[in-house]
mmCIF file of N, CA and C in Angstrom:
data_model
loop_
_atom_site.group_PDB
_atom_site.id
_atom_site.type_symbol
_atom_site.label_atom_id
_atom_site.label_comp_id
_atom_site.label_asym_id
_atom_site.label_seq_id
_atom_site.Cartn_x
_atom_site.Cartn_y
_atom_site.Cartn_z
ATOM 1 N N MET A 1 58.724 0.128 10.724
ATOM 2 C CA MET A 1 57.644 0.788 11.437
ATOM 3 C C MET A 1 56.854 1.715 10.515
ATOM 4 N N SER A 2 57.530 2.505 9.706
ATOM 5 C CA SER A 2 56.836 3.440 8.825
ATOM 6 C C SER A 2 56.082 2.696 7.719
ATOM 7 N N ALA A 3 56.556 1.513 7.316
ATOM 8 C CA ALA A 3 55.858 0.733 6.301
ATOM 9 C C ALA A 3 54.506 0.256 6.834
ATOM 10 N N VAL A 4 54.468 -0.117 8.095
ATOM 11 C CA VAL A 4 53.210 -0.532 8.714
ATOM 12 C C VAL A 4 52.252 0.653 8.797
ATOM 13 N N LEU A 5 52.746 1.807 9.150
ATOM 14 C CA LEU A 5 51.930 3.015 9.244
ATOM 15 C C LEU A 5 51.355 3.393 7.881
ATOM 16 N N VAL A 6 52.172 3.316 6.840
ATOM 17 C CA VAL A 6 51.703 3.623 5.486
ATOM 18 C C VAL A 6 50.628 2.625 5.065
ATOM 19 N N LEU A 7 50.813 1.350 5.376
ATOM 20 C CA LEU A 7 49.815 0.329 5.050
ATOM 21 C C LEU A 7 48.487 0.599 5.763
ATOM 22 N N VAL A 8 48.557 0.935 7.042
ATOM 23 C CA VAL A 8 47.353 1.243 7.813
ATOM 24 C C VAL A 8 46.640 2.462 7.230
ATOM 25 N N LEU A 9 47.394 3.499 6.872
ATOM 26 C CA LEU A 9 46.795 4.694 6.272
ATOM 27 C C LEU A 9 46.145 4.371 4.926
ATOM 28 N N ARG A 10 46.797 3.533 4.132
ATOM 29 C CA ARG A 10 46.224 3.128 2.848
ATOM 30 C C ARG A 10 44.903 2.373 3.057
ATOM 31 N N LEU A 11 44.878 1.472 4.000
ATOM 32 C CA LEU A 11 43.657 0.712 4.297
ATOM 33 C C LEU A 11 42.539 1.635 4.790
ATOM 34 N N LEU A 12 42.883 2.601 5.632
ATOM 35 C CA LEU A 12 41.883 3.564 6.120
ATOM 36 C C LEU A 12 41.331 4.415 4.978
ATOM 37 N N MET A 13 42.204 4.825 4.073
ATOM 38 C CA MET A 13 41.754 5.622 2.920
ATOM 39 C C MET A 13 40.833 4.787 2.020
ATOM 40 N N ALA A 14 41.175 3.522 1.799
ATOM 41 C CA ALA A 14 40.336 2.643 0.978
ATOM 42 C C ALA A 14 38.975 2.447 1.645
ATOM 43 N N ALA A 15 38.983 2.226 2.964
ATOM 44 C CA ALA A 15 37.727 2.052 3.690
ATOM 45 C C ALA A 15 36.881 3.317 3.618
ATOM 46 N N ALA A 16 37.504 4.485 3.747
ATOM 47 C CA ALA A 16 36.770 5.750 3.663
ATOM 48 C C ALA A 16 36.190 5.945 2.264
ATOM 49 N N LEU A 17 36.945 5.579 1.243
ATOM 50 C CA LEU A 17 36.458 5.709 -0.127
ATOM 51 C C LEU A 17 35.256 4.792 -0.365
ATOM 52 N N TYR A 18 35.344 3.535 0.071
ATOM 53 C CA TYR A 18 34.220 2.622 -0.080
ATOM 54 C C TYR A 18 33.009 3.073 0.729
ATOM 55 N N ALA A 19 33.231 3.618 1.906
ATOM 56 C CA ALA A 19 32.114 4.125 2.711
ATOM 57 C C ALA A 19 31.437 5.291 2.001
ATOM 58 N N PHE A 20 32.221 6.186 1.410
ATOM 59 C CA PHE A 20 31.664 7.316 0.668
ATOM 60 C C PHE A 20 30.859 6.833 -0.532
ATOM 61 N N LEU A 21 31.419 5.893 -1.291
ATOM 62 C CA LEU A 21 30.699 5.360 -2.447
ATOM 63 C C LEU A 21 29.410 4.645 -2.025
ATOM 64 N N GLY A 22 29.479 3.889 -0.943
ATOM 65 C CA GLY A 22 28.283 3.213 -0.444
ATOM 66 C C GLY A 22 27.205 4.203 -0.028
ATOM 67 N N LEU A 23 27.592 5.261 0.661
ATOM 68 C CA LEU A 23 26.639 6.289 1.078
ATOM 69 C C LEU A 23 26.029 6.991 -0.128
ATOM 70 N N ALA A 24 26.855 7.279 -1.140
ATOM 71 C CA ALA A 24 26.349 7.934 -2.349
ATOM 72 C C ALA A 24 25.347 7.040 -3.070
ATOM 73 N N LEU A 25 25.660 5.764 -3.209
ATOM 74 C CA LEU A 25 24.733 4.841 -3.866
ATOM 75 C C LEU A 25 23.448 4.674 -3.058
ATOM 76 N N TYR A 26 23.545 4.587 -1.746
ATOM 77 C CA TYR A 26 22.369 4.470 -0.894
ATOM 78 C C TYR A 26 21.474 5.700 -1.021
ATOM 79 N N THR A 27 22.068 6.882 -1.050
ATOM 80 C CA THR A 27 21.301 8.121 -1.195
ATOM 81 C C THR A 27 20.594 8.163 -2.543
ATOM 82 N N LEU A 28 21.280 7.775 -3.608
ATOM 83 C CA LEU A 28 20.649 7.739 -4.926
ATOM 84 C C LEU A 28 19.493 6.737 -4.954
ATOM 85 N N TRP A 29 19.686 5.579 -4.354
ATOM 86 C CA TRP A 29 18.637 4.560 -4.316
ATOM 87 C C TRP A 29 17.413 5.075 -3.573
ATOM 88 N N GLN A 30 17.618 5.751 -2.431
ATOM 89 C CA GLN A 30 16.497 6.300 -1.654
ATOM 90 C C GLN A 30 15.729 7.347 -2.476
ATOM 91 N N GLU A 31 16.452 8.210 -3.181
ATOM 92 C CA GLU A 31 15.788 9.235 -3.987
ATOM 93 C C GLU A 31 14.999 8.609 -5.130
ATOM 94 N N LEU A 32 15.557 7.584 -5.767
ATOM 95 C CA LEU A 32 14.829 6.899 -6.836
ATOM 96 C C LEU A 32 13.574 6.226 -6.304
ATOM 97 N N ARG A 33 13.671 5.631 -5.132
ATOM 98 C CA ARG A 33 12.515 4.973 -4.531
ATOM 99 C C ARG A 33 11.420 5.986 -4.188
ATOM 100 N N GLN A 34 11.812 7.124 -3.621
ATOM 101 C CA GLN A 34 10.830 8.165 -3.305
ATOM 102 C C GLN A 34 10.169 8.690 -4.576
ATOM 103 N N HIS A 35 10.964 8.868 -5.620
ATOM 104 C CA HIS A 35 10.419 9.358 -6.888
ATOM 105 C C HIS A 35 9.444 8.347 -7.480
ATOM 106 N N ALA A 36 9.789 7.062 -7.417
ATOM 107 C CA ALA A 36 8.892 6.022 -7.931
ATOM 108 C C ALA A 36 7.592 5.987 -7.140
ATOM 109 N N GLU A 37 7.659 6.124 -5.813
ATOM 110 C CA GLU A 37 6.447 6.153 -4.993
ATOM 111 C C GLU A 37 5.580 7.355 -5.339
ATOM 112 N N MET A 38 6.228 8.493 -5.574
ATOM 113 C CA MET A 38 5.482 9.693 -5.924
ATOM 114 C C MET A 38 4.765 9.499 -7.269
ATOM 115 N N LEU A 39 5.452 8.912 -8.247
ATOM 116 C CA LEU A 39 4.820 8.665 -9.539
ATOM 117 C C LEU A 39 3.684 7.659 -9.420
ATOM 118 N N THR A 40 3.854 6.669 -8.568
ATOM 119 C CA THR A 40 2.800 5.683 -8.350
ATOM 120 C C THR A 40 1.571 6.354 -7.757
ATOM 121 N N LEU A 41 1.774 7.246 -6.795
ATOM 122 C CA LEU A 41 0.646 7.927 -6.167
ATOM 123 C C LEU A 41 -0.099 8.812 -7.160
ATOM 124 N N LEU A 42 0.623 9.372 -8.106
ATOM 125 C CA LEU A 42 -0.035 10.227 -9.081
ATOM 126 C C LEU A 42 -0.938 9.442 -10.020
ATOM 127 N N ARG A 43 -0.713 8.155 -10.165
ATOM 128 C CA ARG A 43 -1.458 7.340 -11.104
ATOM 129 C C ARG A 43 -2.531 6.475 -10.439
ATOM 130 N N ILE A 44 -2.773 6.661 -9.178
ATOM 131 C CA ILE A 44 -3.776 5.854 -8.486
ATOM 132 C C ILE A 44 -5.151 6.474 -8.698
ATOM 133 N N PRO A 45 -6.096 5.703 -9.249
ATOM 134 C CA PRO A 45 -7.447 6.243 -9.398
ATOM 135 C C PRO A 45 -8.109 6.420 -8.030
ATOM 136 N N THR A 46 -8.908 7.445 -7.921
ATOM 137 C CA THR A 46 -9.602 7.726 -6.668
ATOM 138 C C THR A 46 -10.618 6.630 -6.377
ATOM 139 N N LEU A 47 -10.603 6.173 -5.128
ATOM 140 C CA LEU A 47 -11.507 5.126 -4.669
ATOM 141 C C LEU A 47 -12.503 5.751 -3.700
ATOM 142 N N ILE A 48 -13.783 5.571 -3.968
ATOM 143 C CA ILE A 48 -14.836 6.079 -3.085
ATOM 144 C C ILE A 48 -15.589 4.881 -2.516
ATOM 145 N N LEU A 49 -15.622 4.784 -1.189
ATOM 146 C CA LEU A 49 -16.325 3.695 -0.512
ATOM 147 C C LEU A 49 -17.511 4.276 0.236
ATOM 148 N N ASN A 50 -18.684 3.751 -0.046
ATOM 149 C CA ASN A 50 -19.908 4.230 0.572
ATOM 150 C C ASN A 50 -20.473 3.123 1.448
ATOM 151 N N SER A 51 -20.457 3.368 2.761
ATOM 152 C CA SER A 51 -20.984 2.382 3.709
ATOM 153 C C SER A 51 -22.189 2.997 4.415
ATOM 154 N N GLY A 52 -23.355 2.802 3.843
ATOM 155 C CA GLY A 52 -24.558 3.379 4.435
ATOM 156 C C GLY A 52 -24.678 4.855 4.091
ATOM 157 N N GLN A 53 -24.743 5.688 5.130
ATOM 158 C CA GLN A 53 -24.885 7.113 4.873
ATOM 159 C C GLN A 53 -23.545 7.833 4.759
ATOM 160 N N GLU A 54 -22.435 7.160 5.018
ATOM 161 C CA GLU A 54 -21.120 7.781 4.941
ATOM 162 C C GLU A 54 -20.402 7.406 3.658
ATOM 163 N N SER A 55 -19.686 8.371 3.094
ATOM 164 C CA SER A 55 -18.889 8.143 1.900
ATOM 165 C C SER A 55 -17.451 8.572 2.202
ATOM 166 N N HIS A 56 -16.491 7.702 1.865
ATOM 167 C CA HIS A 56 -15.081 7.972 2.152
ATOM 168 C C HIS A 56 -14.288 7.915 0.851
ATOM 169 N N THR A 57 -13.386 8.888 0.653
ATOM 170 C CA THR A 57 -12.572 8.969 -0.553
ATOM 171 C C THR A 57 -11.129 8.668 -0.205
ATOM 172 N N PHE A 58 -10.487 7.834 -1.033
ATOM 173 C CA PHE A 58 -9.093 7.447 -0.800
ATOM 174 C C PHE A 58 -8.285 7.656 -2.072
ATOM 175 N N GLN A 59 -7.063 8.150 -1.903
ATOM 176 C CA GLN A 59 -6.145 8.369 -3.015
ATOM 177 C C GLN A 59 -4.789 7.767 -2.641
ATOM 178 N N LYS A 60 -4.800 6.564 -2.095
ATOM 179 C CA LYS A 60 -3.558 5.894 -1.721
ATOM 180 C C LYS A 60 -3.638 4.439 -2.135
ATOM 181 N N ALA A 61 -2.492 3.769 -2.170
ATOM 182 C CA ALA A 61 -2.408 2.431 -2.761
ATOM 183 C C ALA A 61 -2.954 1.324 -1.875
ATOM 184 N N ASP A 62 -3.037 1.506 -0.573
ATOM 185 C CA ASP A 62 -3.546 0.479 0.332
ATOM 186 C C ASP A 62 -4.593 1.077 1.259
ATOM 187 N N VAL A 63 -5.725 0.405 1.350
ATOM 188 C CA VAL A 63 -6.814 0.840 2.232
ATOM 189 C C VAL A 63 -7.236 -0.363 3.069
ATOM 190 N N LEU A 64 -7.150 -0.225 4.388
ATOM 191 C CA LEU A 64 -7.553 -1.292 5.302
ATOM 192 C C LEU A 64 -8.968 -1.034 5.806
ATOM 193 N N LEU A 65 -9.778 -2.105 5.847
ATOM 194 C CA LEU A 65 -11.142 -2.026 6.343
ATOM 195 C C LEU A 65 -11.283 -2.959 7.531
ATOM 196 N N GLY A 66 -11.915 -2.465 8.585
ATOM 197 C CA GLY A 66 -12.126 -3.297 9.761
ATOM 198 C C GLY A 66 -12.681 -2.506 10.917
ATOM 199 N N ARG A 67 -12.780 -3.169 12.059
ATOM 200 C CA ARG A 67 -13.367 -2.575 13.258
ATOM 201 C C ARG A 67 -12.351 -1.820 14.100
ATOM 202 N N ALA A 68 -11.057 -2.147 13.998
ATOM 203 C CA ALA A 68 -10.025 -1.532 14.837
ATOM 204 C C ALA A 68 -9.808 -0.067 14.456
ATOM 205 N N PRO A 69 -9.421 0.761 15.424
ATOM 206 C CA PRO A 69 -9.205 2.178 15.145
ATOM 207 C C PRO A 69 -8.096 2.456 14.130
ATOM 208 N N GLY A 70 -7.167 1.550 13.919
ATOM 209 C CA GLY A 70 -6.057 1.780 13.000
ATOM 210 C C GLY A 70 -6.396 1.600 11.533
ATOM 211 N N ASN A 71 -7.619 1.215 11.217
ATOM 212 C CA ASN A 71 -8.012 0.999 9.821
ATOM 213 C C ASN A 71 -8.294 2.321 9.120
ATOM 214 N N ASP A 72 -8.140 2.313 7.797
ATOM 215 C CA ASP A 72 -8.454 3.510 7.009
ATOM 216 C C ASP A 72 -9.965 3.740 6.963
ATOM 217 N N LEU A 73 -10.726 2.653 6.829
ATOM 218 C CA LEU A 73 -12.188 2.746 6.900
ATOM 219 C C LEU A 73 -12.633 1.886 8.068
ATOM 220 N N ARG A 74 -13.056 2.562 9.135
ATOM 221 C CA ARG A 74 -13.468 1.852 10.358
ATOM 222 C C ARG A 74 -14.954 1.551 10.273
ATOM 223 N N LEU A 75 -15.269 0.259 10.379
ATOM 224 C CA LEU A 75 -16.661 -0.196 10.334
ATOM 225 C C LEU A 75 -17.028 -0.721 11.713
ATOM 226 N N ASP A 76 -17.822 0.046 12.426
ATOM 227 C CA ASP A 76 -18.153 -0.284 13.814
ATOM 228 C C ASP A 76 -19.352 -1.232 13.841
ATOM 229 N N ASP A 77 -19.074 -2.513 13.627
ATOM 230 C CA ASP A 77 -20.112 -3.542 13.618
ATOM 231 C C ASP A 77 -19.508 -4.805 14.216
ATOM 232 N N PRO A 78 -20.227 -5.509 15.085
ATOM 233 C CA PRO A 78 -19.653 -6.705 15.728
ATOM 234 C C PRO A 78 -19.347 -7.850 14.755
ATOM 235 N N THR A 79 -19.933 -7.838 13.561
ATOM 236 C CA THR A 79 -19.655 -8.907 12.594
ATOM 237 C C THR A 79 -18.401 -8.637 11.764
ATOM 238 N N VAL A 80 -17.824 -7.454 11.950
ATOM 239 C CA VAL A 80 -16.613 -7.067 11.216
ATOM 240 C C VAL A 80 -15.407 -7.376 12.088
ATOM 241 N N SER A 81 -14.405 -8.045 11.517
ATOM 242 C CA SER A 81 -13.173 -8.355 12.252
ATOM 243 C C SER A 81 -12.352 -7.088 12.461
ATOM 244 N N ALA A 82 -11.417 -7.155 13.384
ATOM 245 C CA ALA A 82 -10.573 -5.988 13.684
ATOM 246 C C ALA A 82 -9.863 -5.500 12.424
ATOM 247 N N TYR A 83 -9.252 -6.397 11.693
ATOM 248 C CA TYR A 83 -8.634 -6.085 10.397
ATOM 249 C C TYR A 83 -9.244 -7.064 9.403
ATOM 250 N N HIS A 84 -10.280 -6.625 8.721
ATOM 251 C CA HIS A 84 -11.137 -7.523 7.955
ATOM 252 C C HIS A 84 -10.671 -7.715 6.508
ATOM 253 N N ALA A 85 -10.422 -6.620 5.804
ATOM 254 C CA ALA A 85 -10.084 -6.722 4.382
ATOM 255 C C ALA A 85 -9.119 -5.608 3.992
ATOM 256 N N ARG A 86 -8.430 -5.849 2.878
ATOM 257 C CA ARG A 86 -7.494 -4.850 2.336
ATOM 258 C C ARG A 86 -7.846 -4.599 0.879
ATOM 259 N N LEU A 87 -7.921 -3.327 0.515
ATOM 260 C CA LEU A 87 -8.056 -2.919 -0.873
ATOM 261 C C LEU A 87 -6.712 -2.335 -1.275
ATOM 262 N N SER A 88 -6.148 -2.834 -2.364
ATOM 263 C CA SER A 88 -4.834 -2.344 -2.782
ATOM 264 C C SER A 88 -4.833 -2.116 -4.286
ATOM 265 N N PHE A 89 -4.075 -1.105 -4.691
ATOM 266 C CA PHE A 89 -3.957 -0.777 -6.109
ATOM 267 C C PHE A 89 -2.585 -1.196 -6.587
ATOM 268 N N HIS A 90 -2.560 -2.142 -7.509
ATOM 269 C CA HIS A 90 -1.304 -2.537 -8.159
ATOM 270 C C HIS A 90 -1.637 -3.195 -9.496
ATOM 271 N N HIS A 91 -0.675 -3.203 -10.373
ATOM 272 C CA HIS A 91 -0.837 -3.760 -11.716
ATOM 273 C C HIS A 91 -2.022 -3.127 -12.464
ATOM 274 N N GLY A 92 -2.270 -1.860 -12.174
ATOM 275 C CA GLY A 92 -3.297 -1.123 -12.890
ATOM 276 C C GLY A 92 -4.729 -1.380 -12.458
ATOM 277 N N HIS A 93 -4.921 -2.112 -11.349
ATOM 278 C CA HIS A 93 -6.279 -2.428 -10.889
ATOM 279 C C HIS A 93 -6.371 -2.316 -9.370
ATOM 280 N N TRP A 94 -7.590 -2.067 -8.910
ATOM 281 C CA TRP A 94 -7.880 -2.178 -7.482
ATOM 282 C C TRP A 94 -8.194 -3.636 -7.186
ATOM 283 N N TRP A 95 -7.655 -4.160 -6.085
ATOM 284 C CA TRP A 95 -7.866 -5.545 -5.668
ATOM 285 C C TRP A 95 -8.443 -5.559 -4.264
ATOM 286 N N VAL A 96 -9.284 -6.553 -3.967
ATOM 287 C CA VAL A 96 -9.803 -6.755 -2.617
ATOM 288 C C VAL A 96 -9.271 -8.094 -2.127
ATOM 289 N N GLU A 97 -8.877 -8.113 -0.857
ATOM 290 C CA GLU A 97 -8.323 -9.326 -0.251
ATOM 291 C C GLU A 97 -8.871 -9.459 1.163
ATOM 292 N N ASP A 98 -9.395 -10.618 1.478
ATOM 293 C CA ASP A 98 -9.868 -10.894 2.831
ATOM 294 C C ASP A 98 -8.659 -11.194 3.713
ATOM 295 N N LEU A 99 -8.615 -10.607 4.900
ATOM 296 C CA LEU A 99 -7.473 -10.782 5.812
ATOM 297 C C LEU A 99 -7.767 -11.865 6.845
ATOM 298 N N HIS A 100 -8.253 -12.999 6.387
ATOM 299 C CA HIS A 100 -8.590 -14.148 7.244
ATOM 300 C C HIS A 100 -9.581 -13.743 8.331
ATOM 301 N N SER A 101 -10.604 -13.017 7.918
ATOM 302 C CA SER A 101 -11.624 -12.552 8.856
ATOM 303 C C SER A 101 -12.518 -13.707 9.293
ATOM 304 N N THR A 102 -13.195 -13.507 10.404
ATOM 305 C CA THR A 102 -14.085 -14.544 10.936
ATOM 306 C C THR A 102 -15.291 -14.772 10.034
ATOM 307 N N ASN A 103 -15.937 -13.695 9.590
ATOM 308 C CA ASN A 103 -17.162 -13.818 8.807
ATOM 309 C C ASN A 103 -16.947 -13.712 7.301
ATOM 310 N N GLY A 104 -15.715 -13.532 6.874
ATOM 311 C CA GLY A 104 -15.408 -13.513 5.447
ATOM 312 C C GLY A 104 -15.781 -12.218 4.750
ATOM 313 N N THR A 105 -15.370 -12.135 3.489
ATOM 314 C CA THR A 105 -15.635 -10.986 2.637
ATOM 315 C C THR A 105 -16.269 -11.495 1.358
ATOM 316 N N ALA A 106 -17.341 -10.840 0.928
ATOM 317 C CA ALA A 106 -18.020 -11.233 -0.314
ATOM 318 C C ALA A 106 -17.969 -10.081 -1.300
ATOM 319 N N LEU A 107 -17.775 -10.418 -2.553
ATOM 320 C CA LEU A 107 -17.773 -9.439 -3.637
ATOM 321 C C LEU A 107 -18.970 -9.734 -4.525
ATOM 322 N N ASN A 108 -19.905 -8.802 -4.588
ATOM 323 C CA ASN A 108 -21.140 -8.958 -5.370
ATOM 324 C C ASN A 108 -21.865 -10.255 -5.019
ATOM 325 N N GLY A 109 -21.905 -10.561 -3.715
ATOM 326 C CA GLY A 109 -22.644 -11.713 -3.240
ATOM 327 C C GLY A 109 -21.872 -13.026 -3.207
ATOM 328 N N GLU A 110 -20.660 -13.067 -3.754
ATOM 329 C CA GLU A 110 -19.860 -14.289 -3.754
ATOM 330 C C GLU A 110 -18.653 -14.127 -2.834
ATOM 331 N N ARG A 111 -18.496 -15.077 -1.921
ATOM 332 C CA ARG A 111 -17.382 -15.021 -0.971
ATOM 333 C C ARG A 111 -16.060 -15.178 -1.716
ATOM 334 N N ILE A 112 -15.079 -14.349 -1.364
ATOM 335 C CA ILE A 112 -13.776 -14.420 -2.037
ATOM 336 C C ILE A 112 -12.805 -15.229 -1.190
ATOM 337 N N GLN A 113 -11.946 -15.974 -1.860
ATOM 338 C CA GLN A 113 -10.926 -16.782 -1.196
ATOM 339 C C GLN A 113 -9.528 -16.219 -1.435
ATOM 340 N N THR A 114 -9.329 -15.550 -2.587
ATOM 341 C CA THR A 114 -8.036 -14.968 -2.934
ATOM 342 C C THR A 114 -8.257 -13.511 -3.326
ATOM 343 N N ALA A 115 -7.176 -12.806 -3.532
ATOM 344 C CA ALA A 115 -7.272 -11.411 -3.974
ATOM 345 C C ALA A 115 -8.013 -11.368 -5.312
ATOM 346 N N THR A 116 -8.978 -10.444 -5.413
ATOM 347 C CA THR A 116 -9.856 -10.364 -6.573
ATOM 348 C C THR A 116 -9.920 -8.920 -7.051
ATOM 349 N N VAL A 117 -9.998 -8.749 -8.370
ATOM 350 C CA VAL A 117 -10.045 -7.410 -8.970
ATOM 351 C C VAL A 117 -11.396 -6.758 -8.695
ATOM 352 N N LEU A 118 -11.345 -5.474 -8.332
ATOM 353 C CA LEU A 118 -12.550 -4.668 -8.142
ATOM 354 C C LEU A 118 -12.799 -3.820 -9.383
ATOM 355 N N VAL A 119 -14.059 -3.599 -9.702
ATOM 356 C CA VAL A 119 -14.417 -2.664 -10.767
ATOM 357 C C VAL A 119 -15.446 -1.678 -10.217
ATOM 358 N N ASP A 120 -15.616 -0.605 -10.944
ATOM 359 C CA ASP A 120 -16.561 0.427 -10.537
ATOM 360 C C ASP A 120 -17.969 -0.165 -10.421
ATOM 361 N N GLY A 121 -18.632 0.116 -9.301
ATOM 362 C CA GLY A 121 -19.993 -0.359 -9.083
ATOM 363 C C GLY A 121 -20.084 -1.651 -8.293
ATOM 364 N N ASP A 122 -18.938 -2.245 -7.943
ATOM 365 C CA ASP A 122 -18.960 -3.475 -7.153
ATOM 366 C C ASP A 122 -19.519 -3.211 -5.760
ATOM 367 N N SER A 123 -19.986 -4.286 -5.133
ATOM 368 C CA SER A 123 -20.516 -4.221 -3.780
ATOM 369 C C SER A 123 -19.755 -5.223 -2.920
ATOM 370 N N LEU A 124 -19.225 -4.760 -1.803
ATOM 371 C CA LEU A 124 -18.485 -5.613 -0.871
ATOM 372 C C LEU A 124 -19.342 -5.882 0.352
ATOM 373 N N GLN A 125 -19.342 -7.128 0.802
ATOM 374 C CA GLN A 125 -20.012 -7.493 2.043
ATOM 375 C C GLN A 125 -18.915 -7.763 3.053
ATOM 376 N N ILE A 126 -18.752 -6.846 4.002
ATOM 377 C CA ILE A 126 -17.747 -6.955 5.049
ATOM 378 C C ILE A 126 -18.498 -7.315 6.328
ATOM 379 N N GLY A 127 -18.519 -8.590 6.691
ATOM 380 C CA GLY A 127 -19.373 -9.024 7.794
ATOM 381 C C GLY A 127 -20.818 -8.782 7.383
ATOM 382 N N ALA A 128 -21.549 -8.004 8.180
ATOM 383 C CA ALA A 128 -22.935 -7.665 7.843
ATOM 384 C C ALA A 128 -23.046 -6.288 7.190
ATOM 385 N N VAL A 129 -21.920 -5.624 6.964
ATOM 386 C CA VAL A 129 -21.914 -4.269 6.407
ATOM 387 C C VAL A 129 -21.684 -4.338 4.897
ATOM 388 N N THR A 130 -22.506 -3.623 4.145
ATOM 389 C CA THR A 130 -22.336 -3.539 2.693
ATOM 390 C C THR A 130 -21.619 -2.240 2.353
ATOM 391 N N VAL A 131 -20.570 -2.351 1.562
ATOM 392 C CA VAL A 131 -19.791 -1.194 1.128
ATOM 393 C C VAL A 131 -19.846 -1.152 -0.392
ATOM 394 N N HIS A 132 -20.320 -0.039 -0.947
ATOM 395 C CA HIS A 132 -20.395 0.140 -2.390
ATOM 396 C C HIS A 132 -19.126 0.834 -2.871
ATOM 397 N N VAL A 133 -18.586 0.342 -3.975
ATOM 398 C CA VAL A 133 -17.302 0.816 -4.511
ATOM 399 C C VAL A 133 -17.538 1.679 -5.731
ATOM 400 N N LYS A 134 -16.889 2.834 -5.738
ATOM 401 C CA LYS A 134 -16.892 3.729 -6.916
ATOM 402 C C LYS A 134 -15.428 4.039 -7.213
ATOM 403 N N ILE A 135 -15.003 3.788 -8.448
ATOM 404 C CA ILE A 135 -13.629 4.068 -8.856
ATOM 405 C C ILE A 135 -13.684 5.156 -9.919
ATOM 406 N N LEU A 136 -13.055 6.282 -9.628
ATOM 407 C CA LEU A 136 -13.017 7.383 -10.579
ATOM 408 C C LEU A 136 -11.833 7.201 -11.521
ATOM 409 N N PRO A 137 -12.027 7.350 -12.815
ATOM 410 C CA PRO A 137 -10.907 7.175 -13.743
ATOM 411 C C PRO A 137 -9.897 8.302 -13.609
ATOM 412 N N ILE A 138 -8.663 7.996 -13.989
ATOM 413 C CA ILE A 138 -7.599 8.994 -13.949
ATOM 414 C C ILE A 138 -7.798 9.934 -15.126
ATOM 415 N N THR A 139 -7.820 11.224 -14.853
ATOM 416 C CA THR A 139 -7.974 12.212 -15.923
ATOM 417 C C THR A 139 -6.664 12.968 -16.064
ATOM 418 N N ARG A 140 -6.187 13.043 -17.279
ATOM 419 C CA ARG A 140 -4.936 13.775 -17.554
ATOM 420 C C ARG A 140 -5.073 14.549 -18.804
#
């Protein structure tokens, strides 16, 4: 009887040790991920989008454009889809991607089919709305 009890206690101690190690590794992984996200945010060049008389500044890695209220840049025009396009910063560049919109997205007058690199001074046609892109360089 006592041998069974000792075995059960040993198994419980091993399980507790593995649970502690798993929790410690998970906590370290979460902190590393948060630190990496923070460093990524520090290196994102400022994006300025000018749609008519309004100018919007963004300092985050993903910017959604569309007619729905949940977008970062809301374009209130019937030719703009609810979630029309995404601007994202990765691999050192800003990219524009059409989100399968009804009227499509054009970059400098040419309709895009895949994610395409944006540069300072580009012009986006989101439905019937023209959005001018300004990218500020990172200063350090």
